mmCIF file of C-alpha atoms in Angstrom:
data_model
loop_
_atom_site.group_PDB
_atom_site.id
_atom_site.type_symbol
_atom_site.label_atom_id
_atom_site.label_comp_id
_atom_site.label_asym_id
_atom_site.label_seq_id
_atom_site.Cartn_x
_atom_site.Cartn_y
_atom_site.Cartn_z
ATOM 1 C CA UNK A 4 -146.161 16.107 16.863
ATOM 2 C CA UNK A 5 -148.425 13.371 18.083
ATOM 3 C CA UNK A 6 -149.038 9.971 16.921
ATOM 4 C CA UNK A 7 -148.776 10.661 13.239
ATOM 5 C CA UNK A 8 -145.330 12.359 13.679
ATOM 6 C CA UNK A 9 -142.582 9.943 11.775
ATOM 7 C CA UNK A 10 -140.070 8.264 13.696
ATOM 8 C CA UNK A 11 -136.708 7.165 12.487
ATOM 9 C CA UNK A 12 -135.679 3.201 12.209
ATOM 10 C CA UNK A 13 -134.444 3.739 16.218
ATOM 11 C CA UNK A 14 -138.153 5.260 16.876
ATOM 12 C CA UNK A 15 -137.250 8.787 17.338
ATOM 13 C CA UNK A 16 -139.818 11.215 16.639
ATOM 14 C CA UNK A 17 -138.356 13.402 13.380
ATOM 15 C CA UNK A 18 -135.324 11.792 13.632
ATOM 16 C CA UNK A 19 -132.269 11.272 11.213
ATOM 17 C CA UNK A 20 -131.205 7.788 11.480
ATOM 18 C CA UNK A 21 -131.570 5.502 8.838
ATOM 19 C CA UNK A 22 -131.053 1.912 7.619
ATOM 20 C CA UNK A 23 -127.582 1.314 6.285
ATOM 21 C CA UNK A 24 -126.505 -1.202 3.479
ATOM 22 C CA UNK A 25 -125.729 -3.839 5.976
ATOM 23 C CA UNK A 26 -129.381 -3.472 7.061
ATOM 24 C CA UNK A 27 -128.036 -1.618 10.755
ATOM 25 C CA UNK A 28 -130.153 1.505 12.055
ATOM 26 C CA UNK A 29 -127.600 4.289 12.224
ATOM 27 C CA UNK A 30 -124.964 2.089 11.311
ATOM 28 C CA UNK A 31 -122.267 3.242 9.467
ATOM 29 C CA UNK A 32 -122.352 0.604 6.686
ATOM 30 C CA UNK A 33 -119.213 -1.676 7.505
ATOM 31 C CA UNK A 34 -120.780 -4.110 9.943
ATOM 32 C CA UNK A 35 -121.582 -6.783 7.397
ATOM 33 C CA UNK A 36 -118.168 -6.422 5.302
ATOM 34 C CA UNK A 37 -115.016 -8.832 6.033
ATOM 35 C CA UNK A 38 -111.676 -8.642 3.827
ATOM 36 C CA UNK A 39 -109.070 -11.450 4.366
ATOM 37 C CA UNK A 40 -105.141 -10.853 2.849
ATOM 38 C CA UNK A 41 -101.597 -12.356 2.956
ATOM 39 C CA UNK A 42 -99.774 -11.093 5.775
ATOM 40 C CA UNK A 43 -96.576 -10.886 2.885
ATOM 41 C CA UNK A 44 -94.345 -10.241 5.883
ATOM 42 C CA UNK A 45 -95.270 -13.674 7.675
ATOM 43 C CA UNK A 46 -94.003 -15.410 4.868
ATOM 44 C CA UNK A 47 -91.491 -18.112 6.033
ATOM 45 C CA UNK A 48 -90.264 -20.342 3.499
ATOM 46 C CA UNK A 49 -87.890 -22.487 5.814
ATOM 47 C CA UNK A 50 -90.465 -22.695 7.988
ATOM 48 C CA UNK A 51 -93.121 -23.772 5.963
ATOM 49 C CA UNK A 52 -95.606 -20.640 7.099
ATOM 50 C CA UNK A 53 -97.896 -17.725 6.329
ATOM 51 C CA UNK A 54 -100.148 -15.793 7.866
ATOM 52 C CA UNK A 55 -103.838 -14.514 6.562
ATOM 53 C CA UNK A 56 -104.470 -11.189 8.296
ATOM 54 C CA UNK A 57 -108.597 -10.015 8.398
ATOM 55 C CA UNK A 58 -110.530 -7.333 9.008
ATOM 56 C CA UNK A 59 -114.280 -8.169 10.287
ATOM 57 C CA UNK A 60 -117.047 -5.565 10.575
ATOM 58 C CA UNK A 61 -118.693 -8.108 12.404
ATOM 59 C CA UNK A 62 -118.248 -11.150 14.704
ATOM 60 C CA UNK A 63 -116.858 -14.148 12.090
ATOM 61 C CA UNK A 64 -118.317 -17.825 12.845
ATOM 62 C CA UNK A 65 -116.969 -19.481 9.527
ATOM 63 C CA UNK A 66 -114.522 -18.947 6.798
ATOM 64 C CA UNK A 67 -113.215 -20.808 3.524
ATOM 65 C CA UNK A 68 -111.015 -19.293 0.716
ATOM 66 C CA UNK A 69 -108.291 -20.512 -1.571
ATOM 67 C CA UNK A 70 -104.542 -20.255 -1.469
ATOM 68 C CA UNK A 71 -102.842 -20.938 -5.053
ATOM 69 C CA UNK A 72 -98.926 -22.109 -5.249
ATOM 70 C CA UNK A 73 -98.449 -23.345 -1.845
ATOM 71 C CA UNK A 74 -99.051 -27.287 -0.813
ATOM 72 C CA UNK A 75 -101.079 -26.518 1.896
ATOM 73 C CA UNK A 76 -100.928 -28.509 5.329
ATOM 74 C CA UNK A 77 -103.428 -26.490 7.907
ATOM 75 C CA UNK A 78 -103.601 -23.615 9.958
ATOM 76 C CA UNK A 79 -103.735 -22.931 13.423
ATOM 77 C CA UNK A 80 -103.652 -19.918 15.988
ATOM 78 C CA UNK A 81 -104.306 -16.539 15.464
ATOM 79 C CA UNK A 82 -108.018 -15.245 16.171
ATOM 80 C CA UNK A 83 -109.376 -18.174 15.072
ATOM 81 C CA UNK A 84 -107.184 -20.431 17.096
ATOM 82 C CA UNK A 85 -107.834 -17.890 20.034
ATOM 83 C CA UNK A 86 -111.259 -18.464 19.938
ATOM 84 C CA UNK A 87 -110.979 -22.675 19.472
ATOM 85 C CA UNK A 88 -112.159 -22.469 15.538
ATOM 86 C CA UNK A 89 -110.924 -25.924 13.612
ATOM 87 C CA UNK A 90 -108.998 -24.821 10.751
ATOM 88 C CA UNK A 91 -108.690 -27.256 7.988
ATOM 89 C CA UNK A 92 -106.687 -27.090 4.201
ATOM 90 C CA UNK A 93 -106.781 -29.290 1.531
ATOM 91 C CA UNK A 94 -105.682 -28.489 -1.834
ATOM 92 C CA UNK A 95 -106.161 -25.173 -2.277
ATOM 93 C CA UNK A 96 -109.028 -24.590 0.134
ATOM 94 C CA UNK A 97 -108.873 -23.221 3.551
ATOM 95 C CA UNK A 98 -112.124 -24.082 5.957
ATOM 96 C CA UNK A 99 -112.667 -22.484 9.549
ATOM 97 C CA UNK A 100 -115.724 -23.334 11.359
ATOM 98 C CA UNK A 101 -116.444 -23.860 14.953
ATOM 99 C CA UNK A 102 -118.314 -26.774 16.262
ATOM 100 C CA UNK A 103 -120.136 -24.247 18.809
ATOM 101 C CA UNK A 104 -120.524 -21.398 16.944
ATOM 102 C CA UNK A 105 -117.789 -19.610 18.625
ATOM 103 C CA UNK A 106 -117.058 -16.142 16.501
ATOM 104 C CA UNK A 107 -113.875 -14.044 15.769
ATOM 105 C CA UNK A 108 -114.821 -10.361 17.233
ATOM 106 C CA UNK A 109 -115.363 -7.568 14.944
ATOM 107 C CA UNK A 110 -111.753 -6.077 14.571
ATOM 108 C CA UNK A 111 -108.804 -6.931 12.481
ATOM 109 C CA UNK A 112 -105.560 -9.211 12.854
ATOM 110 C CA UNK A 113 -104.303 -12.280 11.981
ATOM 111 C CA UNK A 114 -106.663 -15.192 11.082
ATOM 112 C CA UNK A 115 -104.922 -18.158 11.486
ATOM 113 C CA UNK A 116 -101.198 -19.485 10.003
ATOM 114 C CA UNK A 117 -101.779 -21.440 7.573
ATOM 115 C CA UNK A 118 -98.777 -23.854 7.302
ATOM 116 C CA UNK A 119 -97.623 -25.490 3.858
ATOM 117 C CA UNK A 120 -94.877 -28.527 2.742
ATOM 118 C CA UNK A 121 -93.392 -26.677 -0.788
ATOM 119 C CA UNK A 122 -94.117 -24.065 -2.594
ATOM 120 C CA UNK A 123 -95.529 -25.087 -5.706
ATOM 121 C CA UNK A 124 -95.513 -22.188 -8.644
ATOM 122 C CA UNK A 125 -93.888 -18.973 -9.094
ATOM 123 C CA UNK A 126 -96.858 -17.047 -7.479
ATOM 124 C CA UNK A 127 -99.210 -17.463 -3.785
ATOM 125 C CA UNK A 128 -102.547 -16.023 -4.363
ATOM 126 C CA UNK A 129 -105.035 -15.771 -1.953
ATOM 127 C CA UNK A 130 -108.324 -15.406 -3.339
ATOM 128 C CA UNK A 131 -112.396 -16.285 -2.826
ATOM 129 C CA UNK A 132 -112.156 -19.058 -5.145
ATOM 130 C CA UNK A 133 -115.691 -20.563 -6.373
ATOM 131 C CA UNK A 134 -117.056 -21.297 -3.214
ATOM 132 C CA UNK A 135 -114.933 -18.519 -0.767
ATOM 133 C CA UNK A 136 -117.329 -16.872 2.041
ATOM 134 C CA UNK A 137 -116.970 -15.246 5.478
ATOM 135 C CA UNK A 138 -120.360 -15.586 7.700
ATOM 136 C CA UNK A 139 -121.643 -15.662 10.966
ATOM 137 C CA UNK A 140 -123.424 -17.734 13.783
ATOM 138 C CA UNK A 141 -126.618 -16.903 11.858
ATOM 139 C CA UNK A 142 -125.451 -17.953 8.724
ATOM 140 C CA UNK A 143 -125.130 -14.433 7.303
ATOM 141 C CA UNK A 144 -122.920 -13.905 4.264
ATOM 142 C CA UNK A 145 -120.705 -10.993 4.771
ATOM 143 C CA UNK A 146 -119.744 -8.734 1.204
ATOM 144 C CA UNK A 147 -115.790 -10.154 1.516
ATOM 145 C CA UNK A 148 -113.140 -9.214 -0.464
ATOM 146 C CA UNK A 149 -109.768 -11.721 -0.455
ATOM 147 C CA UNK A 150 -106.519 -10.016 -1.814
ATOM 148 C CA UNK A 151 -102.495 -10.248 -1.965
ATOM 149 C CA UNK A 152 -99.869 -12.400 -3.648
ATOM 150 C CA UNK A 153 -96.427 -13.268 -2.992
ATOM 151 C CA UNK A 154 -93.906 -13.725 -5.656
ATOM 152 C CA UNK A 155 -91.050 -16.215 -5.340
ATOM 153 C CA UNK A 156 -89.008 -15.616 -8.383
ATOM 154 C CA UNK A 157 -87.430 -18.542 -10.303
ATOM 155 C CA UNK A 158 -86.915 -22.092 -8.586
ATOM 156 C CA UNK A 159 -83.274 -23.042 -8.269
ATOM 157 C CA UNK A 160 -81.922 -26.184 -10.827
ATOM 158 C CA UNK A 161 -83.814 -28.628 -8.751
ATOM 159 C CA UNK A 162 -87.001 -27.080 -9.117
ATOM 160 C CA UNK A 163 -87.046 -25.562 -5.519
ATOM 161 C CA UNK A 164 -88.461 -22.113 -5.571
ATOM 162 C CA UNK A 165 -86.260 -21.466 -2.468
ATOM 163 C CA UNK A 166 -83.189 -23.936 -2.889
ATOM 164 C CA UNK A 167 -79.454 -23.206 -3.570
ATOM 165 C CA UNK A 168 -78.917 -26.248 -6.071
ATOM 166 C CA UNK A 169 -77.053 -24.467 -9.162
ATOM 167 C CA UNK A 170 -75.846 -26.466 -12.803
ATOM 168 C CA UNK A 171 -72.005 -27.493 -12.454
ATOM 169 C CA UNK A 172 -69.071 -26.928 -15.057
ATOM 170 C CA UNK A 173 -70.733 -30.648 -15.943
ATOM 171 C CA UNK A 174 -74.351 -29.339 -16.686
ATOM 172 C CA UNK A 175 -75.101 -31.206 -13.311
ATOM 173 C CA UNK A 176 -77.603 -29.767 -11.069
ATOM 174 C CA UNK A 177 -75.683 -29.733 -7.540
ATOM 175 C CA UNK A 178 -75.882 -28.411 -4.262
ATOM 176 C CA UNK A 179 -72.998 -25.979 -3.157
ATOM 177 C CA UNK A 180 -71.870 -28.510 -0.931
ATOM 178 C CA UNK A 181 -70.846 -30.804 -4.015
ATOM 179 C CA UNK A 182 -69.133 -27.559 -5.535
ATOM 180 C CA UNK A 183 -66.833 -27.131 -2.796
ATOM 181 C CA UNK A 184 -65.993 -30.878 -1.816
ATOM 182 C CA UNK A 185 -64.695 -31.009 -5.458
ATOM 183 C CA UNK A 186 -67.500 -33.361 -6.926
ATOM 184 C CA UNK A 187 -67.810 -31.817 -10.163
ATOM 185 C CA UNK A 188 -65.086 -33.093 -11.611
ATOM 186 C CA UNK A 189 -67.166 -34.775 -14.796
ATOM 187 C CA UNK A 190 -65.896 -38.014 -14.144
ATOM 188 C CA UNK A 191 -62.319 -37.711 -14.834
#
């Protein structure tokens, strides 16, 4: 073969690996892809909670993505909490960084919880938003995709999406408490 034989990206003489999409010798083309989702089984509306579950095909350094139709507060624990990220909401944006580049392994689990005050439409969506990205200590941009939605039906007389409030024999919105302590009488 000699010096004019080829060599494969890993310098093998004649060999077969090659450069995948993530730009990896002999990788197998997941290493710079990241997907984020509701955990729809987290969901706590008493508790004011959700969880964002993730899948990383590479060690995670920053994060930010939107949540629709919650009234968001923060987040904490999960990987990111694990590994001391600073997880921040406001509006609908979620932002997780770490002040010394500290990363979330490669692997899959839960994120972070984000926790939230009400619920504010009919429908949670998690999404990219305008500005959404997952990257790493280098600043690389991994291909993300950011899926799920919860659905929380109608909101209750009161306009809580997970109240008990229900319109009296007086067209008065009341909680069932009022119903059976005999306060819809209509003023008679």
């Amino acid at each position: 073969y000699g010096d004019n034989a080829a060599q494969d990206c890993a310098g093998v003489c004649e060999g077969d690996s090659t450069i995948d999409d993530c730009g990896v010798c002999g990788g197998d083309g997941t290493s710079c892809l990241a997907s984020l989702s509701l955990d729809i089984d987290s969901f706590n509306a008493t508790e004011g909670t959700v969880a964002v579950l993730y899948d990383f095909g590479g060690p995670v350094a920053g994060f930010q993505f939107d949540i629709t139709g919650l009234a968001l507060t923060g987040g904490s624990g999960g990987a990111a909490g694990d590994v001391g990220m600073t997880v921040s909401a406001g509006g609908a944006t979620v932002l997780g960084f770490s002040f010394d580049n500290s990363e979330v392994a490669a692997g899959s689990g839960v994120l972070t919880v984000l926790s939230f005050s009400a619920v504010t439409v009919g429908t949670t969506e998690l999404s990219l938003g305008n500005f959404g990205a997952v990257t790493d200590a280098q600043g690389n941009v991994y291909t993300t995709t950011a899926s799920g939605s919860i659905n929380h039906g109608d909101p209750d007389c009161s306009g809580d999406y997970y109240g008990s409030a229900l319109v009296d024999d007086c067209g008065d919105c009341s909680s069932p408490d009022d119903f059976n302590s005999g306060q819809d009488d209509c003023g008679d």
